[in-house]
PDB file of N, CA and C in Angstrom:
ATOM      1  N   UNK A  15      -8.443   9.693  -6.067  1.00  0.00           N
ATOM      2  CA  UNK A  15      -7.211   9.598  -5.340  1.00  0.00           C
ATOM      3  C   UNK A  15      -7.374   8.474  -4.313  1.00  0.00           C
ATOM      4  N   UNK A  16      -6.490   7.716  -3.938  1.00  0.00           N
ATOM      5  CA  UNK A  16      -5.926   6.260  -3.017  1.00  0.00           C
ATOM      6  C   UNK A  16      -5.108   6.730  -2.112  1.00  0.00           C
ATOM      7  N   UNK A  17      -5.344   6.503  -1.107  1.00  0.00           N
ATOM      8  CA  UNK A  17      -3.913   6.512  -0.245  1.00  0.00           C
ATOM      9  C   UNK A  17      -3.980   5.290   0.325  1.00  0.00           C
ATOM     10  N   UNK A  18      -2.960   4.588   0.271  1.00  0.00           N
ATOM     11  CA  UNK A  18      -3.258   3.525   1.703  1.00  0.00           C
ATOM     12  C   UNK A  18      -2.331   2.503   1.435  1.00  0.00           C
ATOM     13  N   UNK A  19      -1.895   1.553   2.073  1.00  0.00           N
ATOM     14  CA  UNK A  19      -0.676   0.780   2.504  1.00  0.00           C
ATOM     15  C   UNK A  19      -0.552   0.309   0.680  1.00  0.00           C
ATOM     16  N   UNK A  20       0.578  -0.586   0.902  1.00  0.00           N
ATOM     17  CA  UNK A  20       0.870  -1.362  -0.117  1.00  0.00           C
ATOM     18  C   UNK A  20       0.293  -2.804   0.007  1.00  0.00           C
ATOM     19  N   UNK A  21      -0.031  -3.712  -1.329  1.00  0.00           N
ATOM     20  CA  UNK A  21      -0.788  -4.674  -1.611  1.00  0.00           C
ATOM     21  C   UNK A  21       0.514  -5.667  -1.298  1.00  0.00           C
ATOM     22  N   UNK A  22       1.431  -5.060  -2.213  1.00  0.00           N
ATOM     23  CA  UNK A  22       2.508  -6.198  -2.417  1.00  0.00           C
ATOM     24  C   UNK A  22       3.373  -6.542  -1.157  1.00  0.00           C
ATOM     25  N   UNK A  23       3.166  -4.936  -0.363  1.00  0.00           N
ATOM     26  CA  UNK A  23       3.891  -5.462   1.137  1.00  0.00           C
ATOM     27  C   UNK A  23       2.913  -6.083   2.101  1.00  0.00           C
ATOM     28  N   UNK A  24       1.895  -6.127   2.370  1.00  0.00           N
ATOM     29  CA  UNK A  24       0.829  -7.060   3.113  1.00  0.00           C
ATOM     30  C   UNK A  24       0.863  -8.197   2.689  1.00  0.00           C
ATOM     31  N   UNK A  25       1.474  -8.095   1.294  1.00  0.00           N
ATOM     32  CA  UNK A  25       1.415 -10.215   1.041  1.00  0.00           C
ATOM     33  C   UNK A  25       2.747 -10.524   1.293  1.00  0.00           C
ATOM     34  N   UNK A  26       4.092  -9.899   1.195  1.00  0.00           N
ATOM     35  CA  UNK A  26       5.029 -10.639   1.931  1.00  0.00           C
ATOM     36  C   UNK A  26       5.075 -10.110   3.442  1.00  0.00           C
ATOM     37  N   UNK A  27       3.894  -9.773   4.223  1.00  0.00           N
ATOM     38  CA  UNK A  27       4.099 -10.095   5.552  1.00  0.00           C
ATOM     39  C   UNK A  27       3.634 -11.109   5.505  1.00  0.00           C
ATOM     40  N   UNK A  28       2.431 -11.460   5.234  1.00  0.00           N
ATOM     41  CA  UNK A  28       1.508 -12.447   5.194  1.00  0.00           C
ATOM     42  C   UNK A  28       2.570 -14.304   4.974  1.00  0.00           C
ATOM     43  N   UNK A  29       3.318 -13.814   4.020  1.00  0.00           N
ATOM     44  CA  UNK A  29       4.306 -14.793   3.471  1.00  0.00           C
ATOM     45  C   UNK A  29       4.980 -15.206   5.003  1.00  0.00           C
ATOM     46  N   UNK A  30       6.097 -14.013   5.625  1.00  0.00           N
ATOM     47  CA  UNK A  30       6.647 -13.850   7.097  1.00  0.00           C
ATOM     48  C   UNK A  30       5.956 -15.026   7.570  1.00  0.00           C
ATOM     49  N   UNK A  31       4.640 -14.363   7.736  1.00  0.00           N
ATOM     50  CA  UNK A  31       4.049 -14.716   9.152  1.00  0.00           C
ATOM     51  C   UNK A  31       4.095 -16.488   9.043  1.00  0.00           C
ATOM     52  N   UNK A  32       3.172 -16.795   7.721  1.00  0.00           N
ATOM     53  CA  UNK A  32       3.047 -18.302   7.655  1.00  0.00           C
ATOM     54  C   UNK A  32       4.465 -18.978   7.592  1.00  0.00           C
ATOM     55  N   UNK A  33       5.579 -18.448   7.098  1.00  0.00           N
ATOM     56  CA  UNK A  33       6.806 -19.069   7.256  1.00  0.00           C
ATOM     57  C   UNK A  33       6.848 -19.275   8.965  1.00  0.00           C
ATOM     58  N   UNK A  34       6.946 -18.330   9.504  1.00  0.00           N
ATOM     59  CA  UNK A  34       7.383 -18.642  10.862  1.00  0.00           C
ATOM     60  C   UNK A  34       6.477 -19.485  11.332  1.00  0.00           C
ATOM     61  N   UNK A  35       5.317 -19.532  10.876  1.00  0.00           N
ATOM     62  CA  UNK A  35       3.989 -20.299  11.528  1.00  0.00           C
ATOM     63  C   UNK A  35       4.717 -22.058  11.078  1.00  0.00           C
ATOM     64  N   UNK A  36       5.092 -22.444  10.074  1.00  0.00           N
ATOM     65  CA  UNK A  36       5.481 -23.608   9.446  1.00  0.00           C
ATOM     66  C   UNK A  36       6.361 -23.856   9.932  1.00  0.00           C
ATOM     67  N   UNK A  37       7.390 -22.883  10.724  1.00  0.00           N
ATOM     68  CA  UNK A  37       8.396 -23.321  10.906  1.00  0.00           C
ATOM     69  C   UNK A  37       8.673 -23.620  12.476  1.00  0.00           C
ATOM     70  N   UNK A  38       7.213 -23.806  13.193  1.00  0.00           N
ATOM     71  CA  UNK A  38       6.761 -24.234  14.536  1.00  0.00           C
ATOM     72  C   UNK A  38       6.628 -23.163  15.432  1.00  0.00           C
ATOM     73  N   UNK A  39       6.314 -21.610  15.362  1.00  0.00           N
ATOM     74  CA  UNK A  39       6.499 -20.714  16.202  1.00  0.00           C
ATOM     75  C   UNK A  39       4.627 -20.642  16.285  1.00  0.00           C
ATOM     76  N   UNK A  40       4.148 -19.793  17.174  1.00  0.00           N
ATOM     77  CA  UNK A  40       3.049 -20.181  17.785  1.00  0.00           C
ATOM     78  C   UNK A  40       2.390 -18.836  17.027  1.00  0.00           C
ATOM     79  N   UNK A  41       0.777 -18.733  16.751  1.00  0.00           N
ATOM     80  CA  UNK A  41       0.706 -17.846  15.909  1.00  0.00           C
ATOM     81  C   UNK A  41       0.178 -16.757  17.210  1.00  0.00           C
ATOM     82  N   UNK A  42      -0.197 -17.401  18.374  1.00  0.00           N
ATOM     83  CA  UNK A  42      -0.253 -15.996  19.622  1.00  0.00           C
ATOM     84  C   UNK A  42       1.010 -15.219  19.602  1.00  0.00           C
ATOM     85  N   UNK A  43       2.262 -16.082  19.820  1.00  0.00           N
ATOM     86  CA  UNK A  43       3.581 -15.184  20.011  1.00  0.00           C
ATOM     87  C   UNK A  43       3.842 -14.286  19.250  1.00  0.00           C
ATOM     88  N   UNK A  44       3.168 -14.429  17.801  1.00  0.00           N
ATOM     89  CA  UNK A  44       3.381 -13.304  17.021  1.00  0.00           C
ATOM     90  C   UNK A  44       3.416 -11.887  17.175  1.00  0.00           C
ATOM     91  N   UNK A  45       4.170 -10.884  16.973  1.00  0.00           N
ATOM     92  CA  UNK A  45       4.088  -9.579  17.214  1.00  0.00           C
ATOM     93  C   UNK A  45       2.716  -9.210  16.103  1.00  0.00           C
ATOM     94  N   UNK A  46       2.241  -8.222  16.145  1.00  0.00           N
ATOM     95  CA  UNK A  46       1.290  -7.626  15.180  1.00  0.00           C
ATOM     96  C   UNK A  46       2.057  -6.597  14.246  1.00  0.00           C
ATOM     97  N   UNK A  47       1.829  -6.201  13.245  1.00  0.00           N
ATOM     98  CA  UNK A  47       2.725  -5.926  12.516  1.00  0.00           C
ATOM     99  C   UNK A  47       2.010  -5.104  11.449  1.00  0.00           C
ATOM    100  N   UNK A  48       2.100  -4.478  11.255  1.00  0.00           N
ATOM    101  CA  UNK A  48       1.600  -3.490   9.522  1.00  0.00           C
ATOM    102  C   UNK A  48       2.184  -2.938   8.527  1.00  0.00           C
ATOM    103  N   UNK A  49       1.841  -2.789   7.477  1.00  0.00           N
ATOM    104  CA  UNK A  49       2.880  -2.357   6.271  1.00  0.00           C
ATOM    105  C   UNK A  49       3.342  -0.595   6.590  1.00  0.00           C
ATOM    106  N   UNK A  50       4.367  -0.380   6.460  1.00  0.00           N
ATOM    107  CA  UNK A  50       5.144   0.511   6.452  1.00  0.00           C
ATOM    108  C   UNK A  50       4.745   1.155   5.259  1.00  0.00           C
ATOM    109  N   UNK A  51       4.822   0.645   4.490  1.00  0.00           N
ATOM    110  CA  UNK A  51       5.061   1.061   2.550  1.00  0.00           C
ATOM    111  C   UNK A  51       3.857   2.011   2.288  1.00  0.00           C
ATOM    112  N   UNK A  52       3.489   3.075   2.152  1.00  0.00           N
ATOM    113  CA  UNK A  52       1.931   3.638   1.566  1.00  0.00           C
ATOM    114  C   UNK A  52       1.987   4.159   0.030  1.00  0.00           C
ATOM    115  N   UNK A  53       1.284   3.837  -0.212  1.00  0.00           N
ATOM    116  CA  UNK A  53       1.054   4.008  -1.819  1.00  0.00           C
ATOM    117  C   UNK A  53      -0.040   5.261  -2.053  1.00  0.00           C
ATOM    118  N   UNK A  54       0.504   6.395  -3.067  1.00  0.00           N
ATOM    119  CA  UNK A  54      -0.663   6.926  -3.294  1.00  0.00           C
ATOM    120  C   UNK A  54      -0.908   6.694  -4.929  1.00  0.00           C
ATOM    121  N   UNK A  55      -2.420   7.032  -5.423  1.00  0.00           N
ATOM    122  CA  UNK A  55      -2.746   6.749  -6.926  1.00  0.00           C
ATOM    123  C   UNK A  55      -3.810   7.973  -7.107  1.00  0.00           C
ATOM    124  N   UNK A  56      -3.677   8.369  -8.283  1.00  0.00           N
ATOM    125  CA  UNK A  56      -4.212   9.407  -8.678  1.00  0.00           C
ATOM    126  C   UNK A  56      -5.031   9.110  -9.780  1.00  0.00           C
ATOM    127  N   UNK A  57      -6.164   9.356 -10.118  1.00  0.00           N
ATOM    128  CA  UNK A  57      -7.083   8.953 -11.215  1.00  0.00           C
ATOM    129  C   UNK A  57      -7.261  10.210 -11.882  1.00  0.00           C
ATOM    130  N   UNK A  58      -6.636  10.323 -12.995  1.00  0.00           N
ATOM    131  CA  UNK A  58      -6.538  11.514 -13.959  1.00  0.00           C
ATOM    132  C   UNK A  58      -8.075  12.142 -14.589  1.00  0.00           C
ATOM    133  N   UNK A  59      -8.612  10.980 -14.976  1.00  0.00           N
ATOM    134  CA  UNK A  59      -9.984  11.167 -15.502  1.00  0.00           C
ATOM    135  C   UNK A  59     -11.028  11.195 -14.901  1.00  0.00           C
ATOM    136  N   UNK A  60     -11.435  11.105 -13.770  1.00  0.00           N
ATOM    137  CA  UNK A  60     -12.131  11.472 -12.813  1.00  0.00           C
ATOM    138  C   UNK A  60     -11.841  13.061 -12.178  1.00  0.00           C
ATOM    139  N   UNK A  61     -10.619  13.354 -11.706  1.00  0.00           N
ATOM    140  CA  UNK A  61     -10.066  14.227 -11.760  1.00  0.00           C
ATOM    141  C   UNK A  61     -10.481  15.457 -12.866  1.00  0.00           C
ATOM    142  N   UNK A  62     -10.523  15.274 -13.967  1.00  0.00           N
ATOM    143  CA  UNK A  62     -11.212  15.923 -14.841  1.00  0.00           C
ATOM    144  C   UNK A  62     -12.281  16.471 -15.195  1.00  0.00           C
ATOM    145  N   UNK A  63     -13.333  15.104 -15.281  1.00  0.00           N
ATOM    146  CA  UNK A  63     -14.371  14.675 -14.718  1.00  0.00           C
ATOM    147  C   UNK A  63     -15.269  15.975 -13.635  1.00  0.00           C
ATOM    148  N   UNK A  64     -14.805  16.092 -12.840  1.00  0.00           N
ATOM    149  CA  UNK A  64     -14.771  16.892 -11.642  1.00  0.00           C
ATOM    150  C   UNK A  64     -14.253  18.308 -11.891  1.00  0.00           C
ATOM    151  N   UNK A  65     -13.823  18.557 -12.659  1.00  0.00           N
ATOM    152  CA  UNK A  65     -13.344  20.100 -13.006  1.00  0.00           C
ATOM    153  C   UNK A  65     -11.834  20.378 -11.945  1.00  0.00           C
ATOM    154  N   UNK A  66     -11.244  18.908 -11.658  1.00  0.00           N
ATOM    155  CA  UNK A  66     -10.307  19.347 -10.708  1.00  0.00           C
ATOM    156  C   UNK A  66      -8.784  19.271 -11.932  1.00  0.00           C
ATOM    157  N   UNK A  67      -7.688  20.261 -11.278  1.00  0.00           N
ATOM    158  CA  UNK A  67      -6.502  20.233 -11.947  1.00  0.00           C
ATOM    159  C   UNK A  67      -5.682  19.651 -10.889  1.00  0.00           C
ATOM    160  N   UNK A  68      -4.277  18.696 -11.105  1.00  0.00           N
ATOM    161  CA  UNK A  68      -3.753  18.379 -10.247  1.00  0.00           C
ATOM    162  C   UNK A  68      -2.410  18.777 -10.021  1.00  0.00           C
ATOM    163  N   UNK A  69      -1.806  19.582  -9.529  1.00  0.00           N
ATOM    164  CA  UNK A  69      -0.413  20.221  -9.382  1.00  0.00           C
ATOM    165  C   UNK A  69       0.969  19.097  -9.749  1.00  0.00           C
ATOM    166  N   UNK A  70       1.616  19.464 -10.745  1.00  0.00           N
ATOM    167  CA  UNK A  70       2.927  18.633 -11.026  1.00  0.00           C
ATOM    168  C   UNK A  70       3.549  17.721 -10.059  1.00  0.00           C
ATOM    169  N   UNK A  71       3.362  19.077  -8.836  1.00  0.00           N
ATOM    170  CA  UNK A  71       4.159  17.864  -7.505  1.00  0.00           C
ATOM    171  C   UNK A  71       3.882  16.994  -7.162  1.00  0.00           C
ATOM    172  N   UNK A  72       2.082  17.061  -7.315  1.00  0.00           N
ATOM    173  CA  UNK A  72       1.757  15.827  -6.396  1.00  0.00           C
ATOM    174  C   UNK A  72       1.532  14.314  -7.991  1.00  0.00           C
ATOM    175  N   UNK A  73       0.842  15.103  -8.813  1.00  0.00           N
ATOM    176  CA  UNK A  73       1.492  13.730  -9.925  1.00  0.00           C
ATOM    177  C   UNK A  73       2.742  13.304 -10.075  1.00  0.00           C
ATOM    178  N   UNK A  74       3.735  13.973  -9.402  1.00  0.00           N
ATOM    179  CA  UNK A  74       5.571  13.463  -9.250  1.00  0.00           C
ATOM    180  C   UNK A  74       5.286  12.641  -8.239  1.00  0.00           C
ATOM    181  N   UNK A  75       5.194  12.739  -7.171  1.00  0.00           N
ATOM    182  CA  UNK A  75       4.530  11.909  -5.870  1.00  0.00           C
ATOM    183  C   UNK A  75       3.875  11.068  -6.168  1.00  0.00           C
ATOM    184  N   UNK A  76       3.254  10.497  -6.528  1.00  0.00           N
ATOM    185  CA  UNK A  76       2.013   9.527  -7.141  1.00  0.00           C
ATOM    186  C   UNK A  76       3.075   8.440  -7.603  1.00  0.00           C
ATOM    187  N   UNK A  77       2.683   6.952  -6.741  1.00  0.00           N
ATOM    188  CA  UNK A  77       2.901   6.132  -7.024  1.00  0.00           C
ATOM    189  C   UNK A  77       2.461   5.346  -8.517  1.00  0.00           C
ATOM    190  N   UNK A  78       1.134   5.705  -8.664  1.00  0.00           N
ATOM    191  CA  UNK A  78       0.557   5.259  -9.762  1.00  0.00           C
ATOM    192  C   UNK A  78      -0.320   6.391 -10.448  1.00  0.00           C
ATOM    193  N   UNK A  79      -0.425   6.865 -11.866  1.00  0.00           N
ATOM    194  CA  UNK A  79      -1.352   7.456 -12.509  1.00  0.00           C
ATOM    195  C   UNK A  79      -2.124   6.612 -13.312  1.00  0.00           C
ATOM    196  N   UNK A  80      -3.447   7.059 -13.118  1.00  0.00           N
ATOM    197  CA  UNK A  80      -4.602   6.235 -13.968  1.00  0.00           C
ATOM    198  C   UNK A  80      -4.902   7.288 -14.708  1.00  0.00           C
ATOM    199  N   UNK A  81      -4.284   7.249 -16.349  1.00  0.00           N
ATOM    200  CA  UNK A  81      -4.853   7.883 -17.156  1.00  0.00           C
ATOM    201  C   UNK A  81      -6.403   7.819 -17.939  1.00  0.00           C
TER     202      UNK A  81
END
């Protein structure tokens, strides 16, 4: 199991930031900023592996399954 921010939203902050940076703003003035977005992933076969079962809800929840 994964929990933790999103990949794809840390690269369009990242995108943000250098736009504003290019576009003459100072990179101190910057606010600090973190991804909102959290992703969870569930690894089915490990899971198994382990003698663990995983409840419907939370594989409904699961951003990603690794079968």
């Amino acid at each position: 199991m994964s929990y933790g921010s999103s990949l794809n939203d840390n690269m369009r902050l990242v995108g943000v930031y250098a736009g504003r940076i290019l576009k003459g703003e100072r990179p101190a003035d910057l606010p600090v900023q973190q991804s909102t977005k959290i992703e969870l992933f569930l690894n089915l076969k490990t899971a198994k592996a382990l003698g663990m079962t995983l409840p419907l809800s939370l594989l409904g929840r699961a951003d990603g399954v690794i079968e």
